PDB file of C-alpha atoms in Angstrom:
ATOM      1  CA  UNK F   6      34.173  -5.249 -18.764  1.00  0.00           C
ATOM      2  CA  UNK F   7      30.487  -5.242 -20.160  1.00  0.00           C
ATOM      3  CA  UNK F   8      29.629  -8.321 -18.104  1.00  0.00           C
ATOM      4  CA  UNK F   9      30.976  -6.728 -15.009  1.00  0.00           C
ATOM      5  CA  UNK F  10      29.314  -3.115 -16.018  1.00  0.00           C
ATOM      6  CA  UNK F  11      25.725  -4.681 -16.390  1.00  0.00           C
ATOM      7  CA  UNK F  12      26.468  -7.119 -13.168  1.00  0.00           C
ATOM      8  CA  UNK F  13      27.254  -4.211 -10.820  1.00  0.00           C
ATOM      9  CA  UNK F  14      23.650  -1.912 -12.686  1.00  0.00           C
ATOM     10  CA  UNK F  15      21.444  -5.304 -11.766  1.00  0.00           C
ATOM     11  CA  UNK F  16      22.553  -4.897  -8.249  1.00  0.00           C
ATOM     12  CA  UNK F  17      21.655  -0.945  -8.560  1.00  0.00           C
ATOM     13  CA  UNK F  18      18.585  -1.528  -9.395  1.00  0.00           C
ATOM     14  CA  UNK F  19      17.578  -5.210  -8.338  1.00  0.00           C
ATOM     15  CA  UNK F  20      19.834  -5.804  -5.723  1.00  0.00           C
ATOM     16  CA  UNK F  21      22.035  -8.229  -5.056  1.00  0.00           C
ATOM     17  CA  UNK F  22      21.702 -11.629  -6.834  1.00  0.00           C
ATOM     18  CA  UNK F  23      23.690 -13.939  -3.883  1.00  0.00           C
ATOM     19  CA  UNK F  24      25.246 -13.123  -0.173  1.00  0.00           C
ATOM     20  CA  UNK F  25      28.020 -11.723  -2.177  1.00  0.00           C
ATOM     21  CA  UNK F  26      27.442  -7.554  -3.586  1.00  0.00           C
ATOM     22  CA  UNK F  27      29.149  -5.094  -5.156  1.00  0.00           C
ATOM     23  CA  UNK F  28      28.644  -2.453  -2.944  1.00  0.00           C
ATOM     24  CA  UNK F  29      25.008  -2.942  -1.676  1.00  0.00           C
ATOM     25  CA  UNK F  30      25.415  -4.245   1.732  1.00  0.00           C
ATOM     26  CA  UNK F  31      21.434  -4.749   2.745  1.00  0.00           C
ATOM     27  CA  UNK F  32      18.268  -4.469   1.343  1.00  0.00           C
ATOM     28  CA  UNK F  33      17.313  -4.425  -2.029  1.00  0.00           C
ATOM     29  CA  UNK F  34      18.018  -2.354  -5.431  1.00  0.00           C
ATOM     30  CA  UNK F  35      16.070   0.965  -6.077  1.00  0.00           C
ATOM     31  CA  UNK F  36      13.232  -1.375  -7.246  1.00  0.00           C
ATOM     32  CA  UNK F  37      12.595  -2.748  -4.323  1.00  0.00           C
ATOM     33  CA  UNK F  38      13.439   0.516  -2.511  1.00  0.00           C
ATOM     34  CA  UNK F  39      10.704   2.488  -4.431  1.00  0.00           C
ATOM     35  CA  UNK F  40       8.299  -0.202  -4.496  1.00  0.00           C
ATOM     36  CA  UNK F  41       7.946  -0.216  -0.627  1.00  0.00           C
ATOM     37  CA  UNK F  42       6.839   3.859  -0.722  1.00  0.00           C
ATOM     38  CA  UNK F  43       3.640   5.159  -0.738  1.00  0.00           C
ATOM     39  CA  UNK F  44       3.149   8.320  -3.282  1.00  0.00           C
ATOM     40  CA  UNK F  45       2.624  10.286   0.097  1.00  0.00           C
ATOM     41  CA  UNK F  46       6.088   9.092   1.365  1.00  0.00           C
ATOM     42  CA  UNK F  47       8.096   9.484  -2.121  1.00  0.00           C
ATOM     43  CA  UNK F  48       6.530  13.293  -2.364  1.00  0.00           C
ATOM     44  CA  UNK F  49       7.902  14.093   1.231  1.00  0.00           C
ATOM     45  CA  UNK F  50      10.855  16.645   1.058  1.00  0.00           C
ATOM     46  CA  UNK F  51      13.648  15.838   2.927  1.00  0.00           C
ATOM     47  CA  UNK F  52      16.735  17.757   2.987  1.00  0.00           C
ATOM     48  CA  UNK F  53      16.109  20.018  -0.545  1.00  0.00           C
ATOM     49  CA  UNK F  54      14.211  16.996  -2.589  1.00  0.00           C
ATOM     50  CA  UNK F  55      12.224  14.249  -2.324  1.00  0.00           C
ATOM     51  CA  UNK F  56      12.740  10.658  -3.389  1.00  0.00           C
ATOM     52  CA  UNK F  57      10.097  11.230  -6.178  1.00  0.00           C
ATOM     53  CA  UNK F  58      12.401  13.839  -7.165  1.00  0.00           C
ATOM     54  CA  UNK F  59      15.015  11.149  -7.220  1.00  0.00           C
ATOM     55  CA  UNK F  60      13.575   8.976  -9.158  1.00  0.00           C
ATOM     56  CA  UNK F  61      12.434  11.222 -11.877  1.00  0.00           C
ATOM     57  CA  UNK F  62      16.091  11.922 -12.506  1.00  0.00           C
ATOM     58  CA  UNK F  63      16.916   9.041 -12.543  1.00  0.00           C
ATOM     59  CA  UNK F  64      14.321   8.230 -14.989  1.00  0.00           C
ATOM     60  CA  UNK F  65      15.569  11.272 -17.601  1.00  0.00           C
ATOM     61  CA  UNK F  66      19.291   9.814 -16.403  1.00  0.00           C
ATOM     62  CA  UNK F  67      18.988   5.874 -17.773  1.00  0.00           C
ATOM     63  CA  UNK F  68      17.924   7.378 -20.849  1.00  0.00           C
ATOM     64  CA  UNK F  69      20.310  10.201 -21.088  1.00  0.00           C
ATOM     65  CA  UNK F  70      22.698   7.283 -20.620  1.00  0.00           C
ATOM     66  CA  UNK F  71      21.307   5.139 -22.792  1.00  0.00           C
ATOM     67  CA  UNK F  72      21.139   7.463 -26.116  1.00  0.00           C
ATOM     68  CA  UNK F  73      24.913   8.589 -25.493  1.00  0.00           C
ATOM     69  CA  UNK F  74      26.248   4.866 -25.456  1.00  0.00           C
ATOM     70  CA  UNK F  75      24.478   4.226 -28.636  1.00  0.00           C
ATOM     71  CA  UNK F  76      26.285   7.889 -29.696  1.00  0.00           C
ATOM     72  CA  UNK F  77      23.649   9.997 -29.415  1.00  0.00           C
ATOM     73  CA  UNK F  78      26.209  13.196 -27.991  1.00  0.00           C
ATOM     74  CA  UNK F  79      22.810  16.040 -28.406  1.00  0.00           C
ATOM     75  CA  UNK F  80      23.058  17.936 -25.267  1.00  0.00           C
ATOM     76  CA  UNK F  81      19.981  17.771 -22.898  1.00  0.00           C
ATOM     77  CA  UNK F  82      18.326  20.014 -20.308  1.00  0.00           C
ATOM     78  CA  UNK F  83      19.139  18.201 -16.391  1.00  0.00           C
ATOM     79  CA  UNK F  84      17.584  20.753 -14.914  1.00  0.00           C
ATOM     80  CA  UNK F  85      14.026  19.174 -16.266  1.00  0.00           C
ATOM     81  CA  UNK F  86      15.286  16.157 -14.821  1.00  0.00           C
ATOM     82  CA  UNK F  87      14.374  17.177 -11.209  1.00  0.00           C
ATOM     83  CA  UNK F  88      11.381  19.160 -12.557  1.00  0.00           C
ATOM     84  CA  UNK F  89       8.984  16.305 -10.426  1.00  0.00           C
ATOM     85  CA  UNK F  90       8.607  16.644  -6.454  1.00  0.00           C
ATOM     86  CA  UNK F  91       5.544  14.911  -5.650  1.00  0.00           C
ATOM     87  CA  UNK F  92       3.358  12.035  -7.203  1.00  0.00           C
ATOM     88  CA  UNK F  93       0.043  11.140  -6.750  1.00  0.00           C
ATOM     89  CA  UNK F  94      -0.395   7.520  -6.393  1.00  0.00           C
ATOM     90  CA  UNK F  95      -0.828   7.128 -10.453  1.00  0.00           C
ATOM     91  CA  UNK F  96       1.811   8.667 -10.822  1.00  0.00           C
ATOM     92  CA  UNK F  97       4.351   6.930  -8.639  1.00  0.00           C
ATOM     93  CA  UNK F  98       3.087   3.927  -9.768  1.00  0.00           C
ATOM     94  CA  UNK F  99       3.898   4.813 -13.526  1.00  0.00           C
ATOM     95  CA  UNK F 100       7.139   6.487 -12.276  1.00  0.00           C
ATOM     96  CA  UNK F 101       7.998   3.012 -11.204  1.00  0.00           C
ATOM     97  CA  UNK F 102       7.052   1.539 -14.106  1.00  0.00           C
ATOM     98  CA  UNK F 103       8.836   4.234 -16.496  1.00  0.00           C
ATOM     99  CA  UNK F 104      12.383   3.841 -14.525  1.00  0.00           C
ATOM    100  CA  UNK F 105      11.711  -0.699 -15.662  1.00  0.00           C
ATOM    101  CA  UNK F 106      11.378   0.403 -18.555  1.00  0.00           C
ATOM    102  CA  UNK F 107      14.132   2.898 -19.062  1.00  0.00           C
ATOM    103  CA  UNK F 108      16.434   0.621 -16.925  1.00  0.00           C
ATOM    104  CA  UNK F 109      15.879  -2.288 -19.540  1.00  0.00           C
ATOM    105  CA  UNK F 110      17.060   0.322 -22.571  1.00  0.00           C
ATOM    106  CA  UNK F 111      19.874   1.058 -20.334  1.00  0.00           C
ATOM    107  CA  UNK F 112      20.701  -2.449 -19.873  1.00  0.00           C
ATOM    108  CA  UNK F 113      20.616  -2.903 -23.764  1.00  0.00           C
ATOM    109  CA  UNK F 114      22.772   0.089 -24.205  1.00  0.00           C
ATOM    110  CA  UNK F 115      25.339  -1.284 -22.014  1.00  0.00           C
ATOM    111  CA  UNK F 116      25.054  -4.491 -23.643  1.00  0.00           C
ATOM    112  CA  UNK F 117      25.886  -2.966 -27.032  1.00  0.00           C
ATOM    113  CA  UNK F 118      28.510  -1.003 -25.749  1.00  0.00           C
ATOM    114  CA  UNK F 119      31.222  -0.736 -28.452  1.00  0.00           C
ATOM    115  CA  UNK F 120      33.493   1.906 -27.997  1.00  0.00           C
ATOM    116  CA  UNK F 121      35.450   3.791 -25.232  1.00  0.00           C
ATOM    117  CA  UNK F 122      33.007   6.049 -25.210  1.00  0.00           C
ATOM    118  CA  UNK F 123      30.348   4.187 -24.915  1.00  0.00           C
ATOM    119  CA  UNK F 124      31.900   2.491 -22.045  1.00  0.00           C
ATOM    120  CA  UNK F 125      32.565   5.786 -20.292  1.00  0.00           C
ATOM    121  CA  UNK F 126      29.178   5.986 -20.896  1.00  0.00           C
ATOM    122  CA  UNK F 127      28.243   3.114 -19.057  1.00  0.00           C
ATOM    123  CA  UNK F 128      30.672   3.694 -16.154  1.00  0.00           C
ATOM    124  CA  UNK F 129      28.660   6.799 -15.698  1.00  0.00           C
ATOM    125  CA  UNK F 130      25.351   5.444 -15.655  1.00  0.00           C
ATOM    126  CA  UNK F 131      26.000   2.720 -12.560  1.00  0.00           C
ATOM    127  CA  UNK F 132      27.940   5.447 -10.727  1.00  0.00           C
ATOM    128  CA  UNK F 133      25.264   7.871 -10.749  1.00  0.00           C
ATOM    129  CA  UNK F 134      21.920   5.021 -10.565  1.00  0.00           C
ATOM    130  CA  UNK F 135      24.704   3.919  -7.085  1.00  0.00           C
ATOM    131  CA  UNK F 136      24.942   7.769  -5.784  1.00  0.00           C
ATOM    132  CA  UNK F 137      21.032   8.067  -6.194  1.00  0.00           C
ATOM    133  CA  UNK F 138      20.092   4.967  -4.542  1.00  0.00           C
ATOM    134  CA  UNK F 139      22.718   5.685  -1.396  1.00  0.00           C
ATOM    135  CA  UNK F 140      20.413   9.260  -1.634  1.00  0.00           C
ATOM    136  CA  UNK F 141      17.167   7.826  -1.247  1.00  0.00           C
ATOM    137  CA  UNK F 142      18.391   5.471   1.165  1.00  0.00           C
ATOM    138  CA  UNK F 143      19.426   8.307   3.081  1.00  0.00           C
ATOM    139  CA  UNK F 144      16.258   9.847   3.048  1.00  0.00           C
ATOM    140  CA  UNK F 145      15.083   7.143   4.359  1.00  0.00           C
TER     141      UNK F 145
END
């Protein structure tokens, strides 16, 4: 189950690793998704957010994720998740860089994964990091 959990989050957020996927039928991971926006382009509002937005929760989300499968259950404030809406070019760039980061904790969590729980846990983190990217692709 872990192998599978952490094979289906790689595609997520690196895409696919052959011609075969999970669920991502072209183009790359959010990674690769992100990486080919300007600061300009993530800030843009389309709909009632922008992908910035986006990827700041997802950001707060991998480690939200992260600190309940190692059974951390304190309750956090989502709403500061989408507190973000545009980035200047810094600060997309270390968005980027924050979400690697966060994604490799979140990796590690699932890795260590050792309950039901924790597993739930994990379930919940590729669901959401799979609803987020299919947003931003939208936006798109």
């Amino acid at each position: 189950m872990t192998k599978q959990l952490l094979a289906v989050l790689a595609e997520g957020m690196e895409g696919p690793r052959s011609s075969l996927s999970y669920y991502l039928d072209e183009g790359g991971g959010l990674r690769q998704t992100l990486a080919g926006l300007s600061a300009e382009e993530a800030s843009r509002v389309r709909g009632n957010n922008s992908v910035a937005a986006h990827a700041h929760h997802l950001l707060f989300s991998f480690e939200a994720f992260a600190a309940y499968i190692r059974g951390d259950r304190n309750q956090r404030d989502w709403s500061q998740s989408w507190s973000v809406s545009t980035v200047t070019p810094s600060e997309w760039t270390r968005l980027q860089e924050d979400l690697g980061r966060e994604y490799t904790s979140l990796r590690e969590a699932v890795r260590g994964a050792a309950d039901d729980d924790a597993l739930r846990g994990a379930m919940a983190a590729v669901t959401h990091l799979a609803y987020h990217l299919g947003a931003i692709r939208q936006k798109l």
